[in-house]
C-alpha positions as a printed Julia matrix, in Angstrom:
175×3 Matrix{Float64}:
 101.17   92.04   95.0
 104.31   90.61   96.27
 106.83   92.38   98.72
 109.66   92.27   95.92
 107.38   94.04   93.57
 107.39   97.19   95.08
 109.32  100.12   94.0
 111.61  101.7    96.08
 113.76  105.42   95.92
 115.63  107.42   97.68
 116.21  111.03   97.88
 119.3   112.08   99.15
 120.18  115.75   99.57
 123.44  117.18   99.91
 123.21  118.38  103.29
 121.46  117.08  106.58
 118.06  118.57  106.86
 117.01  120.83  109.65
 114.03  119.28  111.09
 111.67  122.4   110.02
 113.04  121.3   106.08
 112.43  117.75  107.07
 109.02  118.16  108.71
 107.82  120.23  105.35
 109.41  117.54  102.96
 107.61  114.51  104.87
 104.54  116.43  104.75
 104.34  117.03  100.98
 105.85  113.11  100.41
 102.76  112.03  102.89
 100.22  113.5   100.66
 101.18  112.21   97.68
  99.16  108.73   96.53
 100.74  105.27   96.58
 103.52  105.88   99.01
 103.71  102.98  101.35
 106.49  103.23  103.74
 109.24  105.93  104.61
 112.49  105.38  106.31
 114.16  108.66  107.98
 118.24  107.92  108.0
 121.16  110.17  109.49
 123.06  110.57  112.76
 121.91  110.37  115.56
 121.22  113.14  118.08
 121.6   111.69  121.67
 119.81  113.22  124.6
 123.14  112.72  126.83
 126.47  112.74  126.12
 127.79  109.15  125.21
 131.37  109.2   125.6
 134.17  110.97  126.18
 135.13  112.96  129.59
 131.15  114.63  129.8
 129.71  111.37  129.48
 125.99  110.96  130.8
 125.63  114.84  130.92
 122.69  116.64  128.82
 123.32  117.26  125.08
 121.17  120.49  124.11
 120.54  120.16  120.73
 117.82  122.4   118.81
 117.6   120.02  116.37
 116.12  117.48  118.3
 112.44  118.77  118.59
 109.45  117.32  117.56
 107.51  117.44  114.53
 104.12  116.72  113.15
 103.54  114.88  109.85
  99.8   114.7   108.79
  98.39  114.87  112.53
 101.36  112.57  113.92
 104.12  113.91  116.57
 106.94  112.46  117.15
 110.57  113.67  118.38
 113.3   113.98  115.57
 116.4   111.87  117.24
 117.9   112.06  114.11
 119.61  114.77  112.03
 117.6   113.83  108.27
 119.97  112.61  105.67
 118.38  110.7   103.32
 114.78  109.77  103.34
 113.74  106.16  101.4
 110.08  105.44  100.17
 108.33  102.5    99.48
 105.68  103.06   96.52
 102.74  101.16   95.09
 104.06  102.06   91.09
 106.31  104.22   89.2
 104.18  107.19   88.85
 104.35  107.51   92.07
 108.41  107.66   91.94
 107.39  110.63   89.24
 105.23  112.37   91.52
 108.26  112.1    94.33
 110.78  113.86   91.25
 108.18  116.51   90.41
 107.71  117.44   94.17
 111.75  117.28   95.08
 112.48  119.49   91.78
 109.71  121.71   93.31
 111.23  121.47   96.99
 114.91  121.5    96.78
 115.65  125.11   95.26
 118.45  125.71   97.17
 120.49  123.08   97.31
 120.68  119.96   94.9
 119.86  116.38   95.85
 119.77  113.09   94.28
 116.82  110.75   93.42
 118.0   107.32   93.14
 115.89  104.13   92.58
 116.58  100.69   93.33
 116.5    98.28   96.85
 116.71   99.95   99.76
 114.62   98.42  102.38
 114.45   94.57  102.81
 111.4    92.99  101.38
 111.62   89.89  103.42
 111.43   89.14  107.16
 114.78   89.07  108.7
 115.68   87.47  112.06
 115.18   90.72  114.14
 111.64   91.0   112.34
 110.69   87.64  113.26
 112.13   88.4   117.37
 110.28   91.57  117.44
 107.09   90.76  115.36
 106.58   86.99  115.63
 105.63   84.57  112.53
 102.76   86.91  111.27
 104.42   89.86  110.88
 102.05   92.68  109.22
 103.79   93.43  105.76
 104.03   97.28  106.22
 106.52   96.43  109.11
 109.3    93.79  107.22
 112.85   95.44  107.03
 111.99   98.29  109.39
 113.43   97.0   112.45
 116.72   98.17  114.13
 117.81   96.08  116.53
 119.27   99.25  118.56
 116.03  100.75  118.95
 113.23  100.33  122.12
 110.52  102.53  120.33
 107.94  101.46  117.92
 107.22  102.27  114.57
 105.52  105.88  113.67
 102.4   105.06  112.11
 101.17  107.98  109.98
  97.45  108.19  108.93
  97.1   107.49  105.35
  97.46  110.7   102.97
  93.64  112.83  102.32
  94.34  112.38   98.57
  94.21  108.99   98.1
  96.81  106.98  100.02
  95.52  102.96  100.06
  97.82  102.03  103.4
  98.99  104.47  106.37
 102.65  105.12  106.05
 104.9   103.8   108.01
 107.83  105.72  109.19
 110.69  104.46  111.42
 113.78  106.96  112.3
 116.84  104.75  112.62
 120.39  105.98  113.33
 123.25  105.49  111.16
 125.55  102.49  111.46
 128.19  104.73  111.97
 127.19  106.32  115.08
 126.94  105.45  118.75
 123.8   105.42  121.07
């Protein structure tokens, strides 16, 4: 099946998640079959201080910890605003509704489908992953960041290809 023909959502809440709410959320979206890819978006949370008169000191920030989605750690340098999935069909965009109707009691959010995450390989892909890029990786890369990709092991109830999660920062903010 072709890049193109893969639907995409995302869920937007109205506020930034906490990363307790967002480690919970991306544990529940991680079991559910037929997602293939998630994207983590919001401002950044910078270890030190990037401007202004404290520059280069420590920024203490509780909500830069890390989490653990289905057996992978990694550390949240992001404050979660929206989170976008890649899924093998539309039930699986069902599933997502049923389990963010379930999730989101306390505030509301918005589930919007459409194109979110590029489908083929841009110039940054092709710097960073050569000609044969694997497929799971297209559209993923941010230019700004030095880490890898967050490979997390495929979901216990039925999930065909690991998901693959990349935390990127906002275009608005500053590393």
């Amino acid at each position: 099946m072709p890049d193109s023909a893969f639907p995409q959502c995302r869920i937007v809440p109205l506020r930034l998640l906490s990363p307790t709410t967002a480690e919970q959320l991306l544990t529940r979206i991680a079991g559910i079959p037929g997602v293939r890819r998630i994207v983590l978006n919001g401002p950044g949370l910078p270890a030190t201080v990037p401007y202004g008169p404290a520059r280069g000191s420590a920024n203490p920030n509780t909500n830069r910890r890390t989490i653990q989605v289905c057996g992978a750690a990694f550390e949240m340098k992001i404050q979660t605003g929206t989170v976008t999935l890649e899924v093998e069909d539309e039930e699986a965009i069902g599933a997502v509704k049923a389990l963010c109707d379930e999730f989101f009691t306390m505030m509301p959010y918005r589930l919007q489908t459409g194109r979110f995450m590029k489908s083929s390989p841009t110039m940054v892909d092709y710097a960073r992953y050569g000609p044969n890029a694997d497929e799971r990786v297209i559209g993923l890369s941010d230019p700004r960041k030095r880490d890898g990709l967050i490979i997390i092991p495929a979901a216990q109830s039925g999930g065909s290809l690991s998901d693959n999660m990349q935390m990127e920062n906002t275009p608005d903010s500053i590393n």
